[in-house]
Amino acid sequence: MVYPTNHRQIVEELMNGKFILSNEEHFNSLKENEKFFAEFFKVSFDLDLVFKTEYAYLLSKETSENFSRDVSIFIAILSYELDKDGRNFLEALEFNEFTTEEIDRYFDNSSFIDLIESNKALKDPDGRRTLINGMARRNIVHKNFEDRFVFTQAYKVFVDFAKELALKRMSGEAATA
C-alpha cells in the first residue's frame, strides 16, 4: 500500500498529542489527504481528526488524561488575569511573548489561588514550567528561549472549548465536559 507523503511523521505526532500547525511542511500533506487521514484514524484508533485552517489534532471521545484539563485551566486563569490587568486577553494570547516570570506573577497573585494550589501542574513555578514544556512539545506554545514563549494558533482549541462551555452554562444546559 502506498501512503501519503510524511504519513509516519503525521501519525506519530498526532498520536503523541501534538498539534500539527499550518506553517509546518507536513501540514500540507495532511491537508491534501485529509479524507484519507480522517478515515485512517477513525478506523484504526476510533479517533476523530479535527482539521482547521491553522492546525490539526486528534480528538478522542474517551480520555482520562489530565493534560488538556490543566492547559484549559492555565489558559483560563491567564486570560482572566490579563483581562483584570487591562489587557485584551485574546490579543495577548495571539500576539504577545510571555516570560515565565510574568506567568508566575499572574498565578501567584491570582484570585483563583485555591484552584491553583489544588492543581499539581499549576501550584508552583516548577509545575508551571513542566506544563509549559508539555505545551511546547505539543505545539500549543513555541519557546523562544528557556524562559520565554508565545502561543501558537492551537491555543484557540482551548478558548473555543471555554466559550462553548460558557454558552452551555448560560443557556442552562448541563455541562458534558
Backbone as a chain_set.jsonl record, in Angstrom:
{"seq": "MVYPTNHRQIVEELMNGKFILSNEEHFNSLKENEKFFAEFFKVSFDLDLVFKTEYAYLLSKETSENFSRDVSIFIAILSYELDKDGRNFLEALEFNEFTTEEIDRYFDNSSFIDLIESNKALKDPDGRRTLINGMARRNIVHKNFEDRFVFTQAYKVFVDFAKELALKRMSGEAATA", "coords": {"N": [[0.845, -1.185, 0.0], [0.493, 2.236, -0.746], [1.303, 5.041, 1.014], [0.383, 8.423, 1.978], [2.633, 11.231, 1.554], [4.887, 11.879, 4.196], [3.468, 10.337, 6.017], [4.129, 8.665, 8.256], [5.353, 10.511, 10.058], [3.225, 12.309, 10.473], [1.285, 10.607, 11.647], [2.672, 9.716, 13.97], [3.146, 12.151, 15.344], [0.52, 13.199, 15.734], [-0.621, 11.078, 17.197], [0.859, 11.291, 19.487], [-0.274, 13.405, 20.725], [0.26, 15.865, 19.665], [-0.231, 19.026, 18.109], [-0.53, 19.707, 14.709], [0.747, 22.257, 12.912], [-0.155, 24.891, 10.602], [2.059, 26.104, 9.46], [3.942, 24.18, 9.221], [5.733, 21.868, 7.237], [4.681, 19.241, 6.754], [2.006, 19.613, 7.235], [0.764, 20.352, 4.879], [0.685, 17.935, 3.437], [-1.046, 16.521, 5.072], [-3.318, 18.107, 4.788], [-3.849, 17.851, 2.019], [-4.536, 15.2, 1.98], [-6.658, 14.842, 3.676], [-9.163, 13.472, 3.899], [-8.348, 10.768, 3.655], [-6.665, 10.525, 5.968], [-8.503, 11.136, 8.003], [-10.277, 8.976, 7.835], [-8.441, 6.903, 8.26], [-7.553, 7.347, 10.964], [-9.985, 7.11, 12.299], [-10.891, 4.469, 11.691], [-8.651, 2.925, 12.478], [-8.022, 3.725, 15.154], [-10.271, 4.736, 16.392], [-10.436, 7.51, 16.602], [-11.073, 10.977, 16.135], [-10.163, 13.088, 13.529], [-9.489, 16.396, 13.721], [-9.609, 19.075, 11.737], [-8.479, 22.185, 11.044], [-8.088, 25.473, 9.584], [-5.673, 26.508, 10.495], [-4.434, 24.563, 12.039], [-4.215, 21.066, 13.048], [-5.535, 18.26, 14.867], [-5.992, 15.351, 16.987], [-8.968, 13.92, 18.319], [-10.426, 12.322, 21.028], [-13.164, 10.444, 22.153], [-13.198, 9.188, 24.532], [-11.318, 9.702, 27.255], [-8.908, 9.889, 29.823], [-6.964, 11.561, 30.445], [-5.131, 14.226, 32.007], [-3.847, 16.406, 31.032], [-5.009, 18.149, 29.053], [-7.05, 19.266, 30.583], [-5.508, 20.651, 32.494], [-4.148, 22.484, 30.835], [-6.337, 23.916, 29.87], [-7.282, 25.119, 32.232], [-5.003, 26.62, 32.893], [-4.861, 28.439, 30.688], [-7.341, 29.67, 31.0], [-7.141, 30.93, 33.545], [-4.901, 32.568, 33.076], [-5.967, 34.178, 31.027], [-8.058, 35.468, 32.402], [-6.574, 36.91, 34.309], [-5.01, 38.541, 32.653], [-7.025, 40.085, 31.481], [-8.044, 41.312, 33.778], [-5.869, 42.859, 34.301], [-6.161, 44.806, 32.473], [-5.575, 44.207, 29.866], [-6.277, 43.073, 26.576], [-7.153, 39.902, 26.44], [-7.367, 38.044, 24.335], [-5.937, 39.25, 22.243], [-3.47, 39.367, 23.512], [-2.848, 36.623, 23.871], [-2.658, 35.913, 21.226], [-0.642, 37.55, 20.089], [1.457, 38.248, 21.854], [4.586, 37.809, 23.559], [5.402, 35.802, 26.307], [6.898, 35.697, 29.536], [8.294, 33.346, 31.823], [8.546, 34.387, 34.319], [6.662, 36.467, 34.325], [4.317, 34.934, 34.054], [4.418, 33.502, 36.469], [4.075, 35.625, 38.258], [1.437, 36.461, 37.65], [0.014, 34.103, 38.357], [0.764, 33.678, 41.037], [-0.4, 35.841, 42.263], [-3.067, 35.608, 41.795], [-6.662, 35.662, 42.012], [-7.735, 33.213, 41.994], [-6.455, 31.454, 43.669], [-7.008, 29.225, 45.318], [-7.878, 27.248, 43.509], [-5.572, 27.081, 41.948], [-3.663, 26.194, 43.835], [-4.663, 23.673, 44.333], [-4.078, 22.246, 42.131], [-1.711, 20.243, 40.774], [-0.084, 20.785, 38.543], [-0.108, 23.525, 38.362], [0.418, 24.771, 40.769], [2.957, 25.639, 41.616], [6.027, 27.32, 40.575], [7.745, 25.377, 39.329], [5.976, 23.314, 38.542], [4.408, 24.755, 36.734], [6.354, 25.35, 34.795], [6.891, 22.79, 33.861], [4.394, 22.181, 32.745], [4.275, 24.167, 30.728], [6.466, 23.33, 29.182], [5.416, 20.892, 28.331], [3.301, 21.859, 26.811], [4.788, 23.051, 24.812], [5.978, 20.804, 23.594], [3.745, 19.792, 22.382], [3.025, 21.658, 20.533], [1.438, 23.814, 21.344], [2.434, 26.029, 22.498], [5.249, 28.01, 21.531], [8.542, 27.945, 22.338], [10.687, 30.598, 22.688], [12.983, 31.148, 24.043], [14.474, 29.606, 26.921], [13.015, 30.708, 29.023], [10.971, 32.134, 27.817], [8.048, 32.39, 25.806], [5.622, 32.008, 23.148], [2.197, 31.77, 22.288], [0.878, 29.367, 20.034], [-1.344, 29.015, 17.197], [-2.861, 26.945, 18.098], [-3.843, 27.401, 20.643], [-6.394, 28.257, 20.383], [-8.155, 26.121, 20.386], [-8.603, 25.593, 23.072], [-9.665, 28.003, 23.979], [-11.973, 28.082, 22.42], [-13.264, 25.832, 23.47], [-13.728, 26.718, 26.105], [-15.43, 28.845, 25.556], [-17.625, 27.502, 24.409], [-18.421, 25.935, 26.596], [-19.118, 27.962, 28.411], [-21.268, 29.141, 27.038], [-23.107, 27.02, 27.079], [-23.554, 26.801, 29.809], [-24.686, 29.274, 30.309], [-27.036, 29.046, 28.898], [-28.292, 27.227, 30.401], [-27.927, 24.523, 30.006], [-26.826, 21.274, 30.914], [-23.458, 20.698, 31.744], [-21.272, 18.792, 29.772], [-18.675, 18.208, 29.848]], "CA": [[0.0, 0.0, 0.0], [1.215, 3.495, -0.823], [0.77, 6.016, 1.966], [0.702, 9.814, 1.63], [3.913, 11.789, 1.989], [5.009, 12.197, 5.63], [2.462, 9.579, 6.758], [4.652, 8.232, 9.558], [5.531, 11.69, 10.909], [1.89, 12.808, 10.813], [0.666, 9.666, 12.588], [3.396, 9.752, 15.246], [2.917, 13.414, 16.042], [-0.866, 13.284, 16.184], [-0.847, 10.07, 18.245], [1.53, 11.77, 20.696], [-0.993, 14.558, 21.246], [0.809, 17.097, 19.122], [-0.962, 19.769, 17.087], [0.258, 19.982, 13.509], [0.441, 23.651, 12.582], [-0.189, 25.194, 9.172], [3.37, 26.535, 8.962], [4.82, 23.024, 9.139], [5.71, 21.291, 5.894], [3.819, 18.065, 6.654], [0.609, 20.038, 7.292], [0.237, 20.331, 3.506], [0.352, 16.543, 3.104], [-2.251, 16.215, 5.843], [-4.414, 18.848, 4.155], [-4.132, 17.243, 0.718], [-5.027, 13.845, 2.196], [-7.496, 14.939, 4.876], [-10.159, 12.398, 3.916], [-7.629, 9.529, 3.949], [-6.234, 10.51, 7.367], [-9.694, 11.087, 8.859], [-10.734, 7.589, 7.84], [-7.376, 6.102, 8.862], [-7.587, 7.477, 12.422], [-11.273, 6.616, 12.784], [-10.915, 3.01, 11.591], [-7.527, 2.326, 13.204], [-7.924, 4.075, 16.568], [-11.523, 5.363, 16.809], [-10.14, 8.898, 16.917], [-11.54, 11.931, 15.134], [-9.217, 14.095, 13.081], [-10.069, 17.736, 13.661], [-8.77, 19.82, 10.798], [-8.81, 23.606, 10.934], [-7.222, 26.186, 8.651], [-4.375, 26.821, 11.085], [-3.872, 23.427, 12.772], [-4.987, 19.816, 13.078], [-5.262, 17.444, 16.049], [-6.889, 14.215, 17.167], [-9.915, 14.034, 19.422], [-10.943, 11.045, 21.493], [-14.387, 10.57, 22.943], [-12.915, 8.61, 25.842], [-9.967, 10.01, 27.7], [-8.77, 10.16, 31.249], [-5.751, 12.345, 30.631], [-5.344, 15.481, 32.715], [-3.089, 17.487, 30.405], [-5.93, 19.119, 28.436], [-7.707, 19.988, 31.676], [-4.539, 21.586, 33.069], [-3.928, 23.56, 29.858], [-7.56, 24.731, 29.866], [-7.276, 25.936, 33.453], [-3.894, 27.555, 32.739], [-5.255, 29.492, 29.752], [-8.471, 30.401, 31.587], [-6.644, 31.816, 34.61], [-4.074, 33.591, 32.445], [-6.869, 35.1, 30.323], [-8.736, 36.269, 33.416], [-5.605, 37.83, 34.911], [-4.667, 39.541, 31.637], [-8.182, 40.97, 31.39], [-8.062, 42.098, 35.015], [-4.733, 43.769, 34.186], [-6.49, 45.795, 31.458], [-5.092, 43.776, 28.562], [-7.183, 42.236, 25.8], [-6.513, 38.594, 26.566], [-7.272, 37.38, 23.03], [-4.792, 39.852, 21.552], [-2.248, 38.967, 24.215], [-2.557, 35.231, 23.534], [-2.361, 35.834, 19.794], [0.493, 38.326, 19.598], [2.466, 38.603, 22.841], [5.524, 36.861, 24.138], [5.291, 35.75, 27.759], [8.039, 35.15, 30.26], [7.857, 32.512, 32.939], [8.453, 35.297, 35.473], [5.362, 37.132, 34.201], [3.31, 33.915, 34.355], [4.467, 33.264, 37.922], [3.49, 36.791, 38.932], [-0.017, 36.381, 37.488], [-0.54, 32.974, 39.102], [0.999, 33.855, 42.475], [-1.269, 36.908, 42.757], [-4.4, 35.383, 41.256], [-7.786, 35.472, 42.932], [-8.072, 31.787, 41.911], [-5.356, 30.775, 44.357], [-7.448, 27.909, 45.806], [-7.844, 26.351, 42.353], [-4.166, 26.915, 41.57], [-2.984, 25.369, 44.842], [-5.177, 22.306, 44.3], [-3.68, 21.641, 40.855], [-0.28, 19.927, 40.821], [0.617, 21.393, 37.411], [-0.163, 24.982, 38.416], [0.577, 25.334, 42.107], [4.253, 26.275, 41.862], [6.745, 27.623, 39.332], [8.253, 24.159, 38.679], [4.838, 22.672, 37.888], [4.036, 25.566, 35.57], [7.401, 25.157, 33.776], [6.65, 21.47, 33.281], [3.208, 22.312, 31.899], [4.669, 24.956, 29.554], [7.292, 22.445, 28.353], [4.479, 19.953, 27.712], [2.593, 22.592, 25.759], [5.752, 23.235, 23.718], [6.101, 19.514, 22.897], [2.503, 19.543, 21.638], [2.816, 22.796, 19.62], [0.468, 24.785, 21.85], [3.285, 27.209, 22.622], [6.582, 27.927, 20.934], [9.501, 28.563, 23.248], [11.715, 31.403, 22.027], [14.129, 30.902, 24.91], [14.044, 28.733, 28.013], [12.052, 31.388, 29.894], [10.072, 32.957, 27.007], [7.256, 31.622, 24.856], [4.434, 32.583, 22.523], [1.175, 30.776, 21.989], [0.612, 29.091, 18.627], [-2.769, 29.069, 16.908], [-3.526, 25.835, 18.782], [-4.497, 27.875, 21.863], [-7.8, 28.514, 20.059], [-8.941, 24.944, 20.769], [-8.952, 25.736, 24.481], [-10.551, 29.165, 24.078], [-13.26, 27.66, 21.861], [-13.872, 24.93, 24.452], [-14.223, 27.551, 27.203], [-16.577, 29.604, 25.029], [-18.729, 26.545, 24.28], [-18.84, 25.6, 27.958], [-19.801, 29.14, 28.976], [-22.566, 29.288, 26.373], [-23.977, 25.963, 27.604], [-23.938, 27.155, 31.173], [-25.581, 30.444, 30.242], [-28.343, 28.595, 28.39], [-28.862, 26.308, 31.384], [-27.659, 23.129, 29.68], [-25.88, 20.583, 31.781], [-22.138, 20.559, 31.15], [-20.906, 17.405, 29.463], [-17.218, 18.141, 29.741]], "C": [[0.885, 1.24, 0.0], [0.524, 4.496, 0.105], [1.136, 7.426, 1.514], [2.081, 10.217, 2.164], [3.832, 12.17, 3.469], [4.0, 11.455, 6.499], [2.947, 9.239, 8.166], [4.78, 9.413, 10.526], [4.181, 12.232, 11.371], [1.24, 11.914, 11.864], [1.352, 9.735, 13.947], [3.102, 11.022, 16.025], [1.489, 13.518, 16.562], [-1.155, 12.285, 17.304], [-0.156, 10.437, 19.557], [0.901, 13.046, 21.248], [-0.521, 15.889, 20.716], [-0.154, 17.715, 18.115], [-0.021, 19.924, 15.897], [-0.199, 21.34, 13.003], [0.581, 23.914, 11.092], [1.156, 25.624, 8.61], [4.371, 25.386, 8.885], [4.63, 22.332, 7.789], [4.731, 20.115, 5.773], [2.328, 18.388, 6.831], [-0.02, 19.97, 5.899], [-0.137, 18.92, 3.075], [-0.921, 16.121, 3.821], [-3.476, 16.875, 5.201], [-4.827, 18.198, 2.831], [-4.776, 15.861, 0.858], [-5.949, 13.768, 3.414], [-8.493, 13.787, 4.971], [-9.507, 11.054, 4.267], [-7.276, 9.452, 5.439], [-7.42, 10.445, 8.319], [-10.196, 9.654, 8.961], [-9.719, 6.674, 8.519], [-7.449, 6.147, 10.392], [-8.887, 6.941, 13.005], [-11.288, 5.089, 12.803], [-9.839, 2.373, 12.481], [-7.605, 2.537, 14.717], [-9.211, 4.638, 17.168], [-11.297, 6.789, 17.322], [-10.637, 9.778, 15.783], [-10.428, 12.917, 14.811], [-9.964, 15.416, 12.985], [-9.106, 18.578, 12.84], [-9.296, 21.24, 10.682], [-7.827, 24.252, 9.962], [-5.804, 26.329, 9.189], [-3.703, 25.654, 11.8], [-4.769, 22.214, 12.632], [-4.587, 19.057, 14.339], [-6.248, 16.293, 16.091], [-7.749, 14.423, 18.392], [-10.445, 12.648, 19.747], [-12.198, 11.299, 22.316], [-14.171, 10.06, 24.37], [-11.474, 8.905, 26.216], [-9.975, 10.264, 29.194], [-7.531, 11.005, 31.512], [-6.076, 13.701, 31.251], [-4.675, 16.67, 32.033], [-4.014, 18.557, 29.815], [-6.654, 19.937, 29.494], [-6.765, 21.038, 32.247], [-4.264, 22.758, 32.129], [-5.149, 24.489, 29.828], [-7.605, 25.655, 31.081], [-6.189, 27.002, 33.375], [-4.308, 28.734, 31.853], [-6.407, 30.319, 30.319], [-7.997, 31.386, 32.654], [-5.79, 32.926, 34.019], [-4.951, 34.626, 31.733], [-7.576, 36.03, 31.301], [-7.781, 37.33, 33.986], [-5.159, 38.905, 33.916], [-5.79, 40.572, 31.509], [-8.26, 41.883, 32.605], [-6.966, 43.161, 35.002], [-4.964, 44.827, 33.106], [-6.013, 45.446, 30.061], [-6.164, 42.939, 27.868], [-6.557, 40.852, 25.741], [-6.402, 37.865, 25.237], [-6.108, 37.933, 22.216], [-3.483, 39.424, 22.202], [-1.865, 37.528, 23.868], [-2.102, 35.108, 22.082], [-1.0, 36.441, 19.445], [1.633, 38.549, 20.587], [3.385, 37.449, 23.201], [5.362, 36.951, 25.652], [6.595, 35.232, 28.342], [7.502, 34.291, 31.397], [7.734, 33.357, 34.206], [7.1, 36.014, 35.485], [4.229, 36.163, 34.553], [3.259, 33.66, 35.851], [3.823, 34.411, 38.686], [1.962, 36.753, 38.835], [-0.614, 35.277, 38.358], [-0.36, 33.138, 40.612], [0.08, 34.904, 43.078], [-2.717, 36.752, 42.307], [-5.46, 35.252, 42.345], [-8.263, 34.018, 42.904], [-7.031, 30.928, 42.614], [-5.765, 29.398, 44.882], [-7.411, 26.872, 44.692], [-6.403, 26.062, 41.953], [-3.452, 25.982, 42.54], [-3.472, 23.925, 44.846], [-4.777, 21.564, 43.023], [-2.164, 21.483, 40.827], [0.51, 20.635, 39.713], [0.71, 22.912, 37.514], [0.312, 25.581, 39.731], [1.925, 25.986, 42.385], [4.981, 26.494, 40.541], [7.262, 26.375, 38.602], [7.14, 23.424, 37.934], [4.416, 23.425, 36.639], [5.068, 25.425, 34.45], [7.208, 23.809, 33.074], [5.451, 21.512, 32.341], [3.544, 23.076, 30.615], [5.541, 24.115, 28.624], [6.42, 21.405, 27.641], [3.689, 20.614, 26.596], [3.516, 22.825, 24.563], [5.908, 21.943, 22.918], [4.887, 19.232, 22.024], [2.132, 20.684, 20.696], [1.717, 23.752, 20.068], [1.178, 26.117, 22.105], [4.581, 26.937, 21.868], [7.53, 28.654, 21.866], [10.568, 29.291, 22.442], [13.048, 31.252, 22.742], [13.616, 30.024, 26.039], [12.958, 29.383, 28.864], [11.059, 32.273, 29.143], [9.337, 32.087, 25.999], [6.134, 32.471, 24.281], [3.449, 31.449, 22.297], [1.104, 30.592, 20.477], [-0.905, 29.178, 18.425], [-3.55, 27.968, 17.619], [-4.217, 26.269, 20.075], [-6.001, 28.043, 21.642], [-8.697, 27.331, 20.405], [-9.456, 25.118, 22.193], [-9.865, 26.931, 24.71], [-11.94, 28.805, 23.539], [-13.999, 26.725, 22.818], [-14.471, 25.737, 25.605], [-15.461, 28.338, 26.773], [-17.81, 28.703, 24.936], [-19.292, 26.17, 25.653], [-19.616, 26.757, 28.588], [-21.18, 29.326, 28.353], [-23.566, 28.237, 26.86], [-24.454, 26.313, 29.002], [-24.917, 28.314, 31.2], [-26.962, 30.03, 29.766], [-28.99, 27.582, 29.318], [-28.667, 24.848, 31.068], [-26.685, 22.535, 30.685], [-24.553, 20.458, 31.064], [-21.823, 19.091, 30.941], [-19.404, 17.242, 29.401], [-16.589, 17.513, 30.947]], "O": [[1.912, 1.275, 0.678], [-0.674, 4.756, -0.011], [2.089, 7.609, 0.756], [2.607, 9.615, 3.1], [2.828, 12.715, 3.927], [3.704, 11.899, 7.609], [2.252, 9.498, 9.149], [4.363, 9.32, 11.681], [4.021, 12.576, 12.542], [0.705, 12.406, 12.857], [0.676, 9.805, 14.974], [2.839, 10.974, 17.227], [1.277, 13.889, 17.716], [-1.86, 12.614, 18.258], [-0.543, 9.95, 20.619], [1.466, 13.693, 22.129], [-0.868, 16.935, 21.264], [-0.813, 17.002, 17.358], [1.156, 20.239, 16.069], [-1.376, 21.547, 12.706], [1.346, 23.238, 10.403], [1.378, 25.521, 7.404], [5.528, 25.598, 8.521], [3.516, 22.228, 7.275], [4.019, 20.016, 4.773], [1.481, 17.526, 6.601], [-1.179, 19.583, 5.749], [-1.161, 18.723, 2.42], [-1.772, 15.443, 3.245], [-4.537, 16.261, 5.09], [-6.015, 18.02, 2.563], [-5.48, 15.407, -0.044], [-6.005, 12.745, 4.096], [-8.641, 13.19, 6.038], [-10.042, 10.293, 5.073], [-7.549, 8.447, 6.096], [-7.349, 9.764, 9.343], [-10.505, 9.176, 10.052], [-10.097, 5.773, 9.268], [-7.412, 5.104, 11.044], [-8.886, 6.375, 14.099], [-11.653, 4.483, 13.81], [-10.107, 1.382, 13.162], [-7.288, 1.627, 15.482], [-9.232, 4.984, 18.349], [-11.876, 7.213, 18.322], [-10.624, 9.379, 14.619], [-9.827, 13.508, 15.708], [-10.95, 15.534, 12.257], [-7.946, 18.765, 13.206], [-10.434, 21.458, 10.266], [-6.84, 23.629, 9.569], [-4.84, 26.277, 8.424], [-2.522, 25.741, 12.135], [-5.908, 22.301, 12.171], [-3.463, 19.182, 14.824], [-7.216, 16.258, 15.331], [-7.32, 15.022, 19.378], [-10.857, 11.899, 18.861], [-12.27, 12.261, 23.08], [-14.879, 10.458, 25.295], [-10.536, 8.422, 25.581], [-10.941, 10.791, 29.747], [-7.099, 11.15, 32.655], [-7.158, 14.249, 31.043], [-4.91, 17.817, 32.414], [-3.814, 19.747, 30.059], [-6.853, 21.141, 29.335], [-7.164, 22.182, 32.463], [-4.157, 23.9, 32.578], [-5.001, 25.709, 29.767], [-7.932, 26.835, 30.961], [-6.418, 28.154, 33.744], [-4.125, 29.891, 32.23], [-6.444, 31.536, 30.137], [-8.411, 32.546, 32.66], [-5.925, 34.088, 34.402], [-4.694, 35.825, 31.834], [-7.68, 37.233, 31.06], [-8.145, 38.498, 34.123], [-4.953, 40.056, 34.301], [-5.539, 41.775, 31.439], [-8.511, 43.081, 32.477], [-7.108, 44.224, 35.607], [-4.087, 45.65, 32.843], [-6.041, 46.291, 29.166], [-6.877, 42.178, 28.522], [-5.546, 40.652, 25.068], [-5.435, 37.132, 25.023], [-5.378, 37.177, 21.574], [-2.502, 39.151, 21.511], [-0.698, 37.242, 23.601], [-1.25, 34.279, 21.763], [-0.283, 35.907, 18.599], [2.698, 39.008, 20.176], [3.004, 36.279, 23.151], [5.205, 38.039, 26.207], [7.3, 34.434, 27.723], [6.384, 34.495, 31.869], [6.905, 33.066, 35.069], [6.473, 36.15, 36.535], [3.293, 36.529, 35.264], [2.178, 33.606, 36.437], [3.103, 34.184, 39.659], [1.272, 36.987, 39.828], [-1.631, 35.487, 39.02], [-1.247, 32.77, 41.382], [-0.195, 34.867, 44.277], [-3.507, 37.687, 42.434], [-5.182, 34.79, 43.451], [-9.109, 33.634, 43.711], [-6.762, 29.801, 42.197], [-4.94, 28.484, 44.889], [-6.963, 25.746, 44.904], [-6.058, 24.92, 41.653], [-2.721, 25.085, 42.121], [-2.761, 23.039, 45.32], [-5.103, 20.388, 42.857], [-1.427, 22.468, 40.853], [1.653, 21.038, 39.931], [1.523, 23.526, 36.823], [0.581, 26.78, 39.799], [2.032, 26.806, 43.297], [4.606, 25.929, 39.514], [7.217, 26.326, 37.373], [7.346, 22.963, 36.811], [4.104, 22.821, 35.613], [4.699, 25.384, 33.276], [7.345, 23.704, 31.855], [5.495, 20.935, 31.254], [3.135, 22.666, 29.529], [5.376, 24.176, 27.405], [6.665, 21.08, 26.479], [3.435, 20.002, 25.558], [3.061, 22.798, 23.42], [5.965, 21.985, 21.689], [4.991, 18.509, 21.033], [1.043, 20.681, 20.12], [1.124, 24.436, 19.234], [0.593, 27.188, 21.945], [4.948, 25.791, 21.609], [7.348, 29.838, 22.153], [11.263, 28.691, 21.622], [14.107, 31.233, 22.114], [12.421, 29.733, 26.095], [12.075, 28.692, 29.374], [10.37, 33.082, 29.764], [9.913, 31.17, 25.412], [5.75, 33.499, 24.838], [3.847, 30.295, 22.134], [1.253, 31.556, 19.725], [-1.652, 29.391, 19.38], [-4.773, 28.051, 17.73], [-5.1, 25.56, 20.557], [-6.786, 27.98, 22.588], [-9.88, 27.519, 20.69], [-10.615, 24.82, 22.48], [-10.755, 26.869, 25.558], [-12.956, 29.177, 24.126], [-15.219, 26.817, 22.96], [-15.594, 25.47, 26.032], [-16.417, 28.476, 27.536], [-18.905, 29.097, 25.336], [-20.508, 26.101, 25.833], [-20.649, 26.546, 29.222], [-22.146, 29.631, 29.052], [-24.747, 28.54, 27.033], [-25.627, 26.136, 29.331], [-25.852, 28.34, 32.001], [-27.961, 30.61, 30.193], [-30.104, 27.125, 29.063], [-29.187, 23.995, 31.788], [-25.828, 23.231, 31.23], [-24.529, 20.138, 29.875], [-22.072, 18.254, 31.809], [-18.917, 16.212, 28.935], [-15.366, 17.383, 31.009]]}, "num_chains": 1, "name": "protein.A"}
